Amino acid sequence: MEKKNVLSVKNLSKIYSKNGSTTINALNNLNLEVKEGEIFGLLGPNGAGKSTFINILAGTVIKTSGTVNVWGFDLDKNPRQVRASIGIVPQEVNLDPFFSPRKLLELLAGMYGIKKKDRITDDILKLVALDKQSDSYARSLSGGMKRRLLIAKALVHQPPILFLDEPTAGVDLELRQNLWENVKLLNKQGVTIILTTHYLAEAEEMCDRIGILSKGNLVALDGTKNLIDKIKTKIVTFTTDKKLDVNKIDQNKLKIISNNNNKITVSYDKSLMKIEDIFLYFSNQNIKILDITTDDADIEDVYLGLTKN
Ligand code: ADP
């Protein structure tokens, strides 16, 4: 069955004006759909427009043009319902040190006007594994627990969609894994997750689909595996003393990008080939390698590659 879209963005643009004269296109005709139950990752380097995107949905930044529909509500017509449909987990930890998790969630529920009998404070605390700490001061919680409390805060009004803005920025490796598990658990309970990150590993581990933003443009949008496979392509340039006879190599595995004089540039999938395999082609033809430059395609390279095209 085709899953329904819980977020649909059409031709979304945001232009900031600076000093009245210079303008910045923070988002450039963005088109994006997120399906119910997905974990969707919005990747991009600093300045790509990720915060602008989240802030438009949160209502703190006004879009310049385009339409945004969240959970069936149009942002222009029903901004309050849009906000009610999303929970936003911010980057920075800002918690009152003297409130316990339970107290904090209860206060927040009161602010949302949720009646006592309709509150799910205990369920939320369990969900983020803070049930044992429910009555401890926030200041006594570990870094990871504080992060989970931020997630809990975003869940008080029971939004079907949760935004995590750089969920593991400044979180050490161990806690990161733990946080990912919590987010996955939430997703299993039916919450659609949208997260921003500039860590490729995080997106790879967490997301069903990934969109890459660069300078306000969506430069890639694909299933995680497809995207990662593209990224795992390695490009190497060899400078040699003689020209390589490319007819004697397996071009199914090793793609020739260019082969001019004594300089040959190839690309290959790191999971299918090793650099040592390529060295053999040269030694078999009695060719000396004078210089090697590699292009280990990490996410930054992919951004660069994608933005060039
Ligand atoms: P990201 O979250 O991916 O780092 P941002 O959305 O914060 O990206 O920024 C996108 C672009 O918009 C950047 O060039 C940034 O300098 C610019 N920008 C963000 N907020 C403002 C603002 N309030 N006024 C002017 N320019 C801004």
mmCIF file of N, CA, C and O and ligand atoms in Angstrom, residues 16-18 24-26 44-53 91 165 213, ligand 1:
data_model
loop_
_atom_site.group_PDB
_atom_site.id
_atom_site.type_symbol
_atom_site.label_atom_id
_atom_site.label_comp_id
_atom_site.label_asym_id
_atom_site.label_seq_id
_atom_site.Cartn_x
_atom_site.Cartn_y
_atom_site.Cartn_z
ATOM 1 N N TYR A 16 16.775 35.704 2.484
ATOM 2 C CA TYR A 16 17.061 36.647 3.561
ATOM 3 C C TYR A 16 17.668 37.876 2.918
ATOM 4 O O TYR A 16 18.483 37.754 1.999
ATOM 5 N N SER A 17 17.274 39.041 3.376
ATOM 6 C CA SER A 17 17.981 40.230 2.875
ATOM 7 C C SER A 17 18.867 40.765 3.993
ATOM 8 O O SER A 17 18.492 40.780 5.156
ATOM 9 N N LYS A 18 20.049 41.128 3.587
ATOM 10 C CA LYS A 18 21.050 41.618 4.542
ATOM 11 C C LYS A 18 21.272 43.086 4.236
ATOM 12 O O LYS A 18 21.517 43.444 3.092
ATOM 13 N N ILE A 24 20.346 36.578 0.411
ATOM 14 C CA ILE A 24 20.839 35.203 0.489
ATOM 15 C C ILE A 24 19.682 34.258 0.199
ATOM 16 O O ILE A 24 18.652 34.315 0.871
ATOM 17 N N ASN A 25 19.861 33.429 -0.819
ATOM 18 C CA ASN A 25 18.850 32.416 -1.102
ATOM 19 C C ASN A 25 19.103 31.204 -0.215
ATOM 20 O O ASN A 25 19.815 30.294 -0.604
ATOM 21 N N ALA A 26 18.533 31.203 0.963
ATOM 22 C CA ALA A 26 18.788 30.114 1.909
ATOM 23 C C ALA A 26 18.086 28.834 1.473
ATOM 24 O O ALA A 26 18.586 27.737 1.721
ATOM 25 N N GLY A 44 23.503 18.145 4.970
ATOM 26 C CA GLY A 44 24.071 19.292 4.285
ATOM 27 C C GLY A 44 25.119 19.952 5.144
ATOM 28 O O GLY A 44 25.024 19.914 6.364
ATOM 29 N N PRO A 45 26.103 20.573 4.493
ATOM 30 C CA PRO A 45 27.139 21.270 5.266
ATOM 31 C C PRO A 45 26.559 22.519 5.931
ATOM 32 O O PRO A 45 25.419 22.887 5.669
ATOM 33 N N ASN A 46 27.329 23.146 6.749
ATOM 34 C CA ASN A 46 26.887 24.384 7.385
ATOM 35 C C ASN A 46 26.470 25.399 6.323
ATOM 36 O O ASN A 46 27.131 25.530 5.308
ATOM 37 N N GLY A 47 25.381 26.058 6.598
ATOM 38 C CA GLY A 47 24.919 27.082 5.672
ATOM 39 C C GLY A 47 24.063 26.557 4.549
ATOM 40 O O GLY A 47 23.649 27.299 3.654
ATOM 41 N N ALA A 48 23.774 25.251 4.554
ATOM 42 C CA ALA A 48 23.014 24.636 3.459
ATOM 43 C C ALA A 48 21.546 25.058 3.459
ATOM 44 O O ALA A 48 20.887 25.038 2.427
ATOM 45 N N GLY A 49 21.032 25.414 4.630
ATOM 46 C CA GLY A 49 19.624 25.807 4.713
ATOM 47 C C GLY A 49 18.783 24.908 5.610
ATOM 48 O O GLY A 49 17.560 25.047 5.669
ATOM 49 N N LYS A 50 19.434 24.009 6.318
ATOM 50 C CA LYS A 50 18.698 23.041 7.161
ATOM 51 C C LYS A 50 17.908 23.744 8.268
ATOM 52 O O LYS A 50 16.729 23.451 8.478
ATOM 53 N N SER A 51 18.560 24.659 8.970
ATOM 54 C CA SER A 51 17.863 25.353 10.068
ATOM 55 C C SER A 51 16.728 26.206 9.526
ATOM 56 O O SER A 51 15.660 26.265 10.132
ATOM 57 N N THR A 52 16.982 26.841 8.408
ATOM 58 C CA THR A 52 15.936 27.658 7.794
ATOM 59 C C THR A 52 14.706 26.801 7.522
ATOM 60 O O THR A 52 13.576 27.206 7.823
ATOM 61 N N PHE A 53 14.933 25.620 7.001
ATOM 62 C CA PHE A 53 13.833 24.696 6.692
ATOM 63 C C PHE A 53 13.045 24.351 7.960
ATOM 64 O O PHE A 53 11.821 24.476 7.999
ATOM 65 N N GLN A 91 18.914 21.709 19.002
ATOM 66 C CA GLN A 91 20.313 21.301 19.109
ATOM 67 C C GLN A 91 20.874 21.500 20.505
ATOM 68 O O GLN A 91 21.524 20.633 21.059
ATOM 69 N N ASP A 165 17.009 18.233 15.260
ATOM 70 C CA ASP A 165 17.975 19.126 14.641
ATOM 71 C C ASP A 165 19.371 18.756 15.142
ATOM 72 O O ASP A 165 19.695 19.009 16.294
ATOM 73 N N LEU A 213 21.064 18.772 1.012
ATOM 74 C CA LEU A 213 20.895 20.193 0.722
ATOM 75 C C LEU A 213 22.261 20.812 0.536
ATOM 76 O O LEU A 213 23.199 20.499 1.272
HETATM 77 P P1 ADP B 1 22.287 25.291 8.066
HETATM 78 O O1 ADP B 1 21.288 25.091 9.151
HETATM 79 O O2 ADP B 1 22.235 24.199 7.028
HETATM 80 O O3 ADP B 1 23.661 25.492 8.571
HETATM 81 P P2 ADP B 1 21.019 27.866 7.687
HETATM 82 O O4 ADP B 1 19.596 27.626 7.358
HETATM 83 O O5 ADP B 1 21.335 28.261 9.094
HETATM 84 O O6 ADP B 1 21.889 26.615 7.251
HETATM 85 O O7 ADP B 1 21.594 29.013 6.740
HETATM 86 C C1 ADP B 1 21.377 29.048 5.326
HETATM 87 C C2 ADP B 1 21.921 30.372 4.755
HETATM 88 O O8 ADP B 1 21.088 31.439 5.198
HETATM 89 C C3 ADP B 1 23.309 30.713 5.238
HETATM 90 O O9 ADP B 1 23.981 31.352 4.175
HETATM 91 C C4 ADP B 1 23.074 31.669 6.363
HETATM 92 O O10 ADP B 1 24.164 32.562 6.519
HETATM 93 C C5 ADP B 1 21.825 32.387 5.931
HETATM 94 N N1 ADP B 1 20.987 32.840 7.059
HETATM 95 C C6 ADP B 1 20.431 32.063 8.017
HETATM 96 N N2 ADP B 1 19.692 32.791 8.872
HETATM 97 C C7 ADP B 1 19.794 34.080 8.447
HETATM 98 C C8 ADP B 1 19.252 35.343 8.918
HETATM 99 N N3 ADP B 1 18.468 35.407 9.976
HETATM 100 N N4 ADP B 1 19.571 36.445 8.217
HETATM 101 C C9 ADP B 1 20.367 36.406 7.142
HETATM 102 N N5 ADP B 1 20.893 35.264 6.649
HETATM 103 C C10 ADP B 1 20.623 34.118 7.297
#
